[in-house]
Short mmCIF file of C-alpha atoms in Angstrom, two decimals:
data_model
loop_
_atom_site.label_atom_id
_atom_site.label_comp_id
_atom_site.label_asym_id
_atom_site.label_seq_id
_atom_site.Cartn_x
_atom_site.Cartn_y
_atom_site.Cartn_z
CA UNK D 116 12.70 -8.97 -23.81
CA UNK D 117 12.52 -10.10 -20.30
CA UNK D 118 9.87 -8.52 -17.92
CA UNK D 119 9.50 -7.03 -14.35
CA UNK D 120 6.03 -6.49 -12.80
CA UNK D 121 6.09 -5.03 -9.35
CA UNK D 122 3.43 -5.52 -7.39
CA UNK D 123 2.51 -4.42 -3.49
CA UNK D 124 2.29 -1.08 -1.49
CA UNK D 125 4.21 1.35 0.47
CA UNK D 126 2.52 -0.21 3.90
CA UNK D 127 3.61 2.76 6.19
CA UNK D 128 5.90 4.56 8.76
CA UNK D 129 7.36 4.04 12.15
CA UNK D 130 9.72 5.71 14.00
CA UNK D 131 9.43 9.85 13.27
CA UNK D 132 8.87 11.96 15.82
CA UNK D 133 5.67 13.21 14.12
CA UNK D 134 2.62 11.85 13.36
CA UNK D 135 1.28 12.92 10.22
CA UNK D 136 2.84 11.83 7.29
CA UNK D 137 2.90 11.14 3.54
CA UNK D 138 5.67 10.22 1.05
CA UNK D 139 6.66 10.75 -1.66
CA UNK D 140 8.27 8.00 -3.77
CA UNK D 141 9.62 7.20 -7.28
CA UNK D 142 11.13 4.15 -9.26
CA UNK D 143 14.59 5.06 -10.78
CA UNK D 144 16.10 2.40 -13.28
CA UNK D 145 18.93 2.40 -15.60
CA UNK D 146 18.69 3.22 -19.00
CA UNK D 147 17.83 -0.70 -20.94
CA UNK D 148 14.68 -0.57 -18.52
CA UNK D 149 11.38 1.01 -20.06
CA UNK D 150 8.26 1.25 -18.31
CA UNK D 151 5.47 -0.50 -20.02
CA UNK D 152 2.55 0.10 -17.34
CA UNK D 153 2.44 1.68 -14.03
CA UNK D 154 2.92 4.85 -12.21
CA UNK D 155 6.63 5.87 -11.67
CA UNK D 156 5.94 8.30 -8.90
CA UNK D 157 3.28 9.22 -6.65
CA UNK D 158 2.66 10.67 -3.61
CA UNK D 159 0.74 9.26 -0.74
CA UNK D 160 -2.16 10.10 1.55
CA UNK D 161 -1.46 12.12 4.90
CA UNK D 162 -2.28 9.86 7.75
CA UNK D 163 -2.37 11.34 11.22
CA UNK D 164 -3.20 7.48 13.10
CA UNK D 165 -5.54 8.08 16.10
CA UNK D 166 -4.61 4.76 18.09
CA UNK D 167 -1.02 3.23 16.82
CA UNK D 168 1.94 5.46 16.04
CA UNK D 169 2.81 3.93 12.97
CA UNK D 170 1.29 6.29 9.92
CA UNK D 171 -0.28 3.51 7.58
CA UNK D 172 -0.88 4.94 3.81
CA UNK D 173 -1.02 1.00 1.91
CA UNK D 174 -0.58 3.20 -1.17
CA UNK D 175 -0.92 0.33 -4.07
CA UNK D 176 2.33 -0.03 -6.72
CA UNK D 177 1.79 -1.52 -10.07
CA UNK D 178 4.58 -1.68 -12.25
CA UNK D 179 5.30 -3.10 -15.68
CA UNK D 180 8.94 -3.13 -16.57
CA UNK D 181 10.92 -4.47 -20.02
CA UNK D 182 14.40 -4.63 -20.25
CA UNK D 183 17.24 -5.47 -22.37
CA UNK D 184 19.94 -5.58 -19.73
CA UNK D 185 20.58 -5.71 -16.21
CA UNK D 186 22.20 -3.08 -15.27
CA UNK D 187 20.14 0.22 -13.71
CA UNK D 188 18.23 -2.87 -11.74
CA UNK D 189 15.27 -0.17 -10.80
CA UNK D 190 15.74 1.09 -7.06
CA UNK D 191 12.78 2.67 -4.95
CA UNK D 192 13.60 6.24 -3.34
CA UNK D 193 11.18 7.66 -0.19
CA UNK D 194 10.96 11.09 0.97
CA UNK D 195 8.91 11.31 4.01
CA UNK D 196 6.93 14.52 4.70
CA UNK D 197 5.29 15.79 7.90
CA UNK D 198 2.22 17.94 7.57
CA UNK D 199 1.22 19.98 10.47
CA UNK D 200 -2.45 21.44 11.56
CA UNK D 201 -1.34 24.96 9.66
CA UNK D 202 -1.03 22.74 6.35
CA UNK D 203 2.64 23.40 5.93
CA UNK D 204 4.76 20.33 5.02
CA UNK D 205 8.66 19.86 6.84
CA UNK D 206 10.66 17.03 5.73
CA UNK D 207 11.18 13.75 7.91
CA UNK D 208 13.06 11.51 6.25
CA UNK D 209 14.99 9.93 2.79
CA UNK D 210 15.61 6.66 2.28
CA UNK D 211 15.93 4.23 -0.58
CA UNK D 212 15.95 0.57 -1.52
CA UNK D 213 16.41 -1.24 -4.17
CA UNK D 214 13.44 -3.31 -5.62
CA UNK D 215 13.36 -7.29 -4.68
CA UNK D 216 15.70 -9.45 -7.42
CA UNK D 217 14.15 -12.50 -6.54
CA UNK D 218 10.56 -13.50 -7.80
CA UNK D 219 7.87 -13.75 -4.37
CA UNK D 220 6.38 -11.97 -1.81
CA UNK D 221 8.74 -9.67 0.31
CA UNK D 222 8.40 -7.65 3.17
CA UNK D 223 11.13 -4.76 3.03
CA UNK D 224 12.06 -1.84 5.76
CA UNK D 225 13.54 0.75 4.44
CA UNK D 226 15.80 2.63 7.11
CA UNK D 227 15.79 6.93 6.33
CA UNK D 228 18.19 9.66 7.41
CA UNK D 229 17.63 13.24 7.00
CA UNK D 230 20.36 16.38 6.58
CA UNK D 231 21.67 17.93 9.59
CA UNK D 232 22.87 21.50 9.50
CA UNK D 233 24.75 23.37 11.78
CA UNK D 234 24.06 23.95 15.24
CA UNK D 235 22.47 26.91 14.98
CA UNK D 236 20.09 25.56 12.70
CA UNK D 237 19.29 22.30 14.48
CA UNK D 238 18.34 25.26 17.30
CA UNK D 239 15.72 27.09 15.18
CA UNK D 240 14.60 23.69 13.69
CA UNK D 241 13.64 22.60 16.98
CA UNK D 242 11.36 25.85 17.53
CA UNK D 243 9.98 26.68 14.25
CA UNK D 244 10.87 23.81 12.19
CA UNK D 245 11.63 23.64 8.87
CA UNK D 246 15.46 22.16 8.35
CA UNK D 247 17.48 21.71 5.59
CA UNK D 248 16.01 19.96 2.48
CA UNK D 249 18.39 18.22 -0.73
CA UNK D 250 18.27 20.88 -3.66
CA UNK D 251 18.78 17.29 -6.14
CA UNK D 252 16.97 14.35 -5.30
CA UNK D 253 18.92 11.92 -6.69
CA UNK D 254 21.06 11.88 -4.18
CA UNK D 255 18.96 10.40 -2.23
CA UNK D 256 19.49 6.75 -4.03
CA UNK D 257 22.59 7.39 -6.03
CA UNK D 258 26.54 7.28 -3.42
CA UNK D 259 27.97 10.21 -5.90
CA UNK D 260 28.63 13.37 -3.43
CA UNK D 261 27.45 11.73 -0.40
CA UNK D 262 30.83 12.71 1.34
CA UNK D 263 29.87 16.08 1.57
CA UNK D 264 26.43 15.50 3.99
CA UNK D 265 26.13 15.35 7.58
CA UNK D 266 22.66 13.54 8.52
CA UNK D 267 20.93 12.27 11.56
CA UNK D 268 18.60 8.90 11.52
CA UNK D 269 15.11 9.33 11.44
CA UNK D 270 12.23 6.48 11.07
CA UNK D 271 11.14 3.27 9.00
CA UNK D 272 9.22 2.67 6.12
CA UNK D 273 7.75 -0.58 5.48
CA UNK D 274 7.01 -1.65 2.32
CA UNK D 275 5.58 -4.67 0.81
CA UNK D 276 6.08 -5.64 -2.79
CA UNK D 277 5.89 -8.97 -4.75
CA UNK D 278 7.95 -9.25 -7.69
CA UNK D 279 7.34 -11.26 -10.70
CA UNK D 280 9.60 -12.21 -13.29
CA UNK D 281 9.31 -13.24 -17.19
CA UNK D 282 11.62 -14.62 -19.43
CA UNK D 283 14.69 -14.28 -17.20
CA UNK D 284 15.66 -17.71 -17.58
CA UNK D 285 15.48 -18.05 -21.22
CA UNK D 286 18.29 -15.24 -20.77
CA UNK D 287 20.14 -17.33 -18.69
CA UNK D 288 19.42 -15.38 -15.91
CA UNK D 289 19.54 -16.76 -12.73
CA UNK D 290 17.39 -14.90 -9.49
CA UNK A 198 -6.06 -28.26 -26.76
CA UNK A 199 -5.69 -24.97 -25.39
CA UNK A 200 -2.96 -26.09 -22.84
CA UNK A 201 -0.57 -26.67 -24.95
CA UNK A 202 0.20 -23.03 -25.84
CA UNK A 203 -2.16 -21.36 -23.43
CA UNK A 204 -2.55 -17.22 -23.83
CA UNK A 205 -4.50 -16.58 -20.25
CA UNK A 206 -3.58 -17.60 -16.89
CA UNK A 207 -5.90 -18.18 -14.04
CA UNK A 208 -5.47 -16.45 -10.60
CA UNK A 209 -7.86 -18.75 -7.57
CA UNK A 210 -8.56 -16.88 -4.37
CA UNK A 211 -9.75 -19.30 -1.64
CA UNK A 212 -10.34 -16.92 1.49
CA UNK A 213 -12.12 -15.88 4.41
CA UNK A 214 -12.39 -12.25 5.98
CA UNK A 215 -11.17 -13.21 9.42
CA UNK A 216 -12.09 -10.48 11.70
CA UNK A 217 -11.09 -7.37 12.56
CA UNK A 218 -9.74 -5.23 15.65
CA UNK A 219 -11.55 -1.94 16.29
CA UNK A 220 -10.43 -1.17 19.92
CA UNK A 221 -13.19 1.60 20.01
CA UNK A 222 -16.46 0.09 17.82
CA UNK A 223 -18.54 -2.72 18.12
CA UNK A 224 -21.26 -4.46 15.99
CA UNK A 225 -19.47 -3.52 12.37
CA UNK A 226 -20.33 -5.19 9.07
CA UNK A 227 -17.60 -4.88 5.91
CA UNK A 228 -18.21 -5.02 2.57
CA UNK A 229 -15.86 -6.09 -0.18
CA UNK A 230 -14.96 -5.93 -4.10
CA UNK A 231 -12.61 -6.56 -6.50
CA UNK A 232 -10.30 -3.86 -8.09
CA UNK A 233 -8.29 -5.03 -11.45
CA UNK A 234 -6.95 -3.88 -14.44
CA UNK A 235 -8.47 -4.06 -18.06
CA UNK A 236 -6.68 -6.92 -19.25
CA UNK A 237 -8.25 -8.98 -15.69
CA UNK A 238 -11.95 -10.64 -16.04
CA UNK A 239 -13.45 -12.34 -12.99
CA UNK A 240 -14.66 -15.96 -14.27
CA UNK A 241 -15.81 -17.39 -11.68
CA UNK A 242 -17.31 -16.20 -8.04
CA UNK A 243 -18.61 -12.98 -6.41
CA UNK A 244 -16.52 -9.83 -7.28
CA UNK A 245 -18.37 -8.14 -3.89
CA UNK A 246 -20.39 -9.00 -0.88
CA UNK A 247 -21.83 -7.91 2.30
CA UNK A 248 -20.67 -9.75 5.45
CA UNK A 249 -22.71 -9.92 8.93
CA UNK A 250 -23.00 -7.45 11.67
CA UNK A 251 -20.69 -8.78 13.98
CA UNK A 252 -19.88 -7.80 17.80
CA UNK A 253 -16.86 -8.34 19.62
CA UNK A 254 -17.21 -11.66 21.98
CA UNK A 255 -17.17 -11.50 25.72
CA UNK A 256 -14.02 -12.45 26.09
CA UNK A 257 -12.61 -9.21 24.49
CA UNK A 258 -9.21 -10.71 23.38
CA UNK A 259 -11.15 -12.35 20.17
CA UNK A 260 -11.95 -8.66 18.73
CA UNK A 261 -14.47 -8.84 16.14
CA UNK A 262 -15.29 -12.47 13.53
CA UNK A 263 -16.51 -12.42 10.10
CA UNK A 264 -15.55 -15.68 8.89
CA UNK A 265 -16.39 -14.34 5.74
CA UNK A 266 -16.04 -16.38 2.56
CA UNK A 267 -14.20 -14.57 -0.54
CA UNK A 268 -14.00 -17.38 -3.44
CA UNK A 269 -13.26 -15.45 -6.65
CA UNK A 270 -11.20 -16.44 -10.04
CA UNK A 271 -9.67 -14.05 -12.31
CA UNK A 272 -8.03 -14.92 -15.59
CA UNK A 273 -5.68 -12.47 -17.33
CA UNK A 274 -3.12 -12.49 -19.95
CA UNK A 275 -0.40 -9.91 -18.59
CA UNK A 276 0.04 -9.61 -14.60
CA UNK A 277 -0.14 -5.80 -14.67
CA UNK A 278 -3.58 -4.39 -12.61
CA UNK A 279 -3.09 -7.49 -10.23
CA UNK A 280 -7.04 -7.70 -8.64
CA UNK A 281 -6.93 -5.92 -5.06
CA UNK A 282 -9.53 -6.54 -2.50
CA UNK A 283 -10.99 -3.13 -0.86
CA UNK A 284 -12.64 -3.61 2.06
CA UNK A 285 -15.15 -1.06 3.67
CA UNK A 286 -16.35 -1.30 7.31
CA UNK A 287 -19.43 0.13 8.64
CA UNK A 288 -21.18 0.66 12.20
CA UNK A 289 -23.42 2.68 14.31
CA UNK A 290 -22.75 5.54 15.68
CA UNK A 291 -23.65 6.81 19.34
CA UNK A 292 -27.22 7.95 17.27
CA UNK A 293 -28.05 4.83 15.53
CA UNK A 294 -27.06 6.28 12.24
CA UNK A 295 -24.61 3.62 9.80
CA UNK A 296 -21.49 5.57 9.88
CA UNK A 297 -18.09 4.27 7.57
CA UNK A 298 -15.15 3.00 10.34
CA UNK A 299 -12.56 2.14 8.30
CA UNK A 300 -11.25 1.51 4.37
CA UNK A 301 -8.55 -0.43 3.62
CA UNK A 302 -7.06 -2.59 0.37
CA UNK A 303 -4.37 -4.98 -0.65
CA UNK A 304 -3.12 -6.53 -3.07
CA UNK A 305 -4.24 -10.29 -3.60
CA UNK A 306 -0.57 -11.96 -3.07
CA UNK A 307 1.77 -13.14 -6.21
CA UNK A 308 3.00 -16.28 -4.80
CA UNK A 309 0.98 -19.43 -4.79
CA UNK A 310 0.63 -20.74 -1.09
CA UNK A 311 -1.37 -19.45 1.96
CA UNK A 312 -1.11 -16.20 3.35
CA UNK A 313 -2.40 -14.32 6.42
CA UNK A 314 -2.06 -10.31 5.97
CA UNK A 315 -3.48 -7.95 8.53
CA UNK A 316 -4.30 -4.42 6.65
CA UNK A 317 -4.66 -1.30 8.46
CA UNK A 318 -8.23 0.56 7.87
CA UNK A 319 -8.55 4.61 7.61
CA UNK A 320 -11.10 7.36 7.67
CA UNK A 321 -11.07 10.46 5.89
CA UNK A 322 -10.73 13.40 7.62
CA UNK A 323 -12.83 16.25 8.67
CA UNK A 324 -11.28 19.67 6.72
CA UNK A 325 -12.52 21.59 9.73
CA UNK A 326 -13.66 21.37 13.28
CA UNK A 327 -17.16 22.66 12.35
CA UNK A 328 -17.27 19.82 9.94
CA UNK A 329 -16.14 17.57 12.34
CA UNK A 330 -19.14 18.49 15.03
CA UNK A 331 -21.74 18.91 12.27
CA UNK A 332 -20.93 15.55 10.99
CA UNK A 333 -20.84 13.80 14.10
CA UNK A 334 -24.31 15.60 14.80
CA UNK A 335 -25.99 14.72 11.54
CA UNK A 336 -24.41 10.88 11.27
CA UNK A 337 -22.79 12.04 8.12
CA UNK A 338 -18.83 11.15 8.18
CA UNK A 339 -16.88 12.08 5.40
CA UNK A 340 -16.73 9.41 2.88
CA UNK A 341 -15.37 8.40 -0.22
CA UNK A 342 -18.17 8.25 -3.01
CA UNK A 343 -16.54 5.20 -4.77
CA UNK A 344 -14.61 2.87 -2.26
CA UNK A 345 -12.35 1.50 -5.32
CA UNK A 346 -10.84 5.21 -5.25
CA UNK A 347 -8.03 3.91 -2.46
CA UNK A 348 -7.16 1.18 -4.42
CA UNK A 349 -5.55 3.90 -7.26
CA UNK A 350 -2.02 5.17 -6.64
CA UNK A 351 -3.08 8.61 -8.66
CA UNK A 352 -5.05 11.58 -6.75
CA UNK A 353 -4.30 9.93 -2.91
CA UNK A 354 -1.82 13.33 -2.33
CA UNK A 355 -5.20 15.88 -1.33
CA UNK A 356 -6.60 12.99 0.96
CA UNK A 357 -5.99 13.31 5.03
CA UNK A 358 -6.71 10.50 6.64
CA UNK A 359 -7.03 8.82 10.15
CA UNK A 360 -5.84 5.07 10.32
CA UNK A 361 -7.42 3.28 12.84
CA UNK A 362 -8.28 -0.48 13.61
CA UNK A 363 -7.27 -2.99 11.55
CA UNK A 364 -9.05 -6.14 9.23
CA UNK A 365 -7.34 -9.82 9.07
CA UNK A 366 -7.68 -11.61 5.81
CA UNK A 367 -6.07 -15.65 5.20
CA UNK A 368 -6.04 -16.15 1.40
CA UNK A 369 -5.38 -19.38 -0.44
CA UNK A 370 -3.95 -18.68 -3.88
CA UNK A 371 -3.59 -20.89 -6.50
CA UNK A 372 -2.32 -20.14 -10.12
CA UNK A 373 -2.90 -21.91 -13.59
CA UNK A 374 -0.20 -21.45 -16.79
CA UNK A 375 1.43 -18.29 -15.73
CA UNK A 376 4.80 -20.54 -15.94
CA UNK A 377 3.92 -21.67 -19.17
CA UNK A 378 3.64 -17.80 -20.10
CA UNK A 379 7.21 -17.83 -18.60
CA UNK A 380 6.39 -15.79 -15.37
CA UNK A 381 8.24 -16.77 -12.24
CA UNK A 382 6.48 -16.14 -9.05
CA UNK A 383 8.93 -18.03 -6.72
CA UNK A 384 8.28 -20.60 -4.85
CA UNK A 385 4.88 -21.66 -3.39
CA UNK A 386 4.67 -20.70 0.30
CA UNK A 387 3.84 -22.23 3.54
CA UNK A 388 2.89 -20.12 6.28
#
C-alpha cells in the first residue's frame, strides 16, 4: 500500500474585510484512501491581530494516509468565519485546494469566494450582517451544481504543508 | 549491520533562534521544546532551553537577536507526529512583572536542506474588559498552562487570540534511511 503523510499548518488569512477570524477545514479523499493517523477536520483559533492585518492561526496538520489507488487524490476545503465582539460568527469565505502531489515543502494560497444573494440582501448584509451560507458543504470542493451560485471574491488563505510520499515508486508512480 | 535493512530513520536539526520582531516590547527571552508523536524519541540534544534576555539594538532596524542554538536528533519509524518546535516569549511589563508576549510553533521542515521560516507569535485573550484591566494591574496575562497545547490541532476552536510580533528561526535538516524505508521527501533544498 503506498502512503501519504501530510505535514504543515493552515498559516493564516489576508484579504477579508474583518479581522477576526477562524476556519474551519477538512480533508476530503476518494474512496481507496483511508486515514491511518491524523485529524480530518478541525477548527482553528479566533485571531483578532493587533499590529498586521493578516489573522495568523499556524493551526498544525498531521496526516497519515494509505491508499490503493489514485483516484479521490485528497483535496483540502476552508470555510472562513468572522467572529464579532457579541460572539456571533458570519461567514467570510470558502475556498479549496487540493493537497501537494509532489513530495517537499510547499507554500500554497488558497483564493475564497463567498455566495452573493440578491440585492436586497447584499443591503441588509451590509447593516446587520449575516449573508447567505451553503446548506451542503461539499460544494465547496466538488464542480457538481456550481452553475446555479452567484458569489463575490473574498480573501486568502495561506497554507503551508510538506508532503511525503512512500512506496509510490514501487507502484510505478511517478510525482 | 543494521543498515542494511534499517527499521528507524533519523531526523538532525542544526539551528539557531534568530531573533524576533516585537514592534512594541523590548528585553524578551524565549523558551523552546520539542512536540512529537509516540512513535518519535529524541536521541541526541536538548528537547528545551532558555535563551538570553535580549534588547533590540540601537539601530532599531535589527529588532531583537537570540542567536540561539537548537541542535536536537529524533529517530522514528513512521513520519506521523513530525517533532514541532513551540516557542514561548517572555518580557516585562510596564511593572517589572515577567509577563508571556507571544506563542508560536512549527513544524520542523520535511525536506532535507536549509530553511529560514518566520512564525507569527499570539497571546490569548482577555474574556472581558475587567479581566483585561485586572490583569494588566496584577502582571497576570492570560496564559496557557502547558505551552505544547498550541502545537495540537484538537481543542484550538474556544481559544481567542491576539497575533502579534513575530520569531525567525534558520534550520539545517538532515535525514538518515527514510529512503531506504521508501519515503520520498523531494529533493534537498537550497535557500
Amino acid at each position: 500500500m503506498a502512503e501519504l503523510h501530510i505535514i504543515g499548518q493552515i498559516v493564516g488569512a489576508s484579504g477579508f474585510p474583518h479581522s477576526s477570524l477562524f476556519c474551519k477545514w477538512g480533508i476530503h479523499t476518494g474512496g481507496a484512501w483511508r486515514l491511518l493517523s491524523g485529524l480530518r477536520e478541525g477548527q482553528t483559533q479566533v485571531d483578532s491581530p493587533q499590529t498586521s492585518d493578516v489573522a495568523f492561526w499556524s493551526h498544525p496538520i498531521d496526516l497519515h494516509y494509505a491508499t490503493k489507488g489514485l483516484q479521490g487524490w485528497p483535496k483540502l476545503h476552508l470555510q472562513v468565519w468572522h467572529q464579532d465582539s457579541f460572539g456571533r460568527c458570519e461567514l467570510s469565505g470558502y475556498g479549496y485546494c487540493h493537497v501537494p502531489s509532489s513530495p517537499g515543502h510547499h507554500r500554497l494560497r488558497c483564493a475564497t469566494w463567498r455566495p452573493l444573494g440578491s440585492w436586497q440582501e447584499q443591503l441588509a448584509q451590509s447593516f446587520v450582517g449575516g449573508g447567505p451560507q451553503l446548506r451542503f458543504p461539499d460544494v465547496i470542493y466538488s464542480g457538481a451544481d456550481r452553475y446555479r451560485l452567484h458569489t463575490g471574491a473574498a480573501g486568502t488563505v495561506e497554507l503551508e504543508l510538506g508532503i511525503i510520499l512512500r512506496n509510490f515508486d514501487k507502484y510505478g508512480v511517478e510525482s | 549491520m543494521a543498515t542494511s535493512n534499517p527499521s528507524v530513520f533519523l531526523l538532525m536539526i542544526n539551528g539557531q533562534i534568530e531573533g524576533a520582531d516585537f514592534p512594541e516590547y523590548d528585553e524578551l527571552y524565549c523558551k523552546y521544546c520539542f512536540v512529537y508523536g509516540h512513535d518519535w524519541a529524541p536521541t541526541s540534544g536538548l528537547e528545551e532551553g532558555i535563551s538570553q534576555i535580549s534588547s533590540r539594538g540601537r539601530d532599531t532596524r535589527h529588532g531583537l537577536v537570540w542567536n540561539f542554538p537548537v541542535e536536537i536528533t529524533f529517530k522514528s519509524t513512521n513520519p506521523f507526529g513530525w517533532p514541532q518546535i513551540v516557542v514561548s516569549v517572555y518580557g516585562p511589563d510596564t511593572f517589572g512583572n515577567d509577563v508571556v508576549r507571544g506563542y508560536g510553533a512549527v513544524h520542523v521542515p520535511v525536506t532535507p536542506g536549509k530553511h529560514v521560516k518566520t512564525i507569527p507569535m499570539f497571546v490569548p485573550e482577555s474574556t472581558s474588559r475587567l479581566q483585561k484591566f485586572t490583569s494588566w494591574l496584577m502582571g497576570r496575562r492570560p496564559e496557557f498552562t502547558d505551552p505544547k497545547v498550541i502545537a495540537q490541532g484538537e481543542g484550538r476552536e474556544v481559544t481567542r487570540v491576539h497575533s502579534q510580533g513575530s520569531v525567525s528561526f534558520s534550520f539545517n535538516i538532515v535525514t538518515k534511511d527514510m529512503k531506504k524505508l521508501g519515503y520520498d521527501v523531494g529533493h534537498p533544498r537550497d535557500v
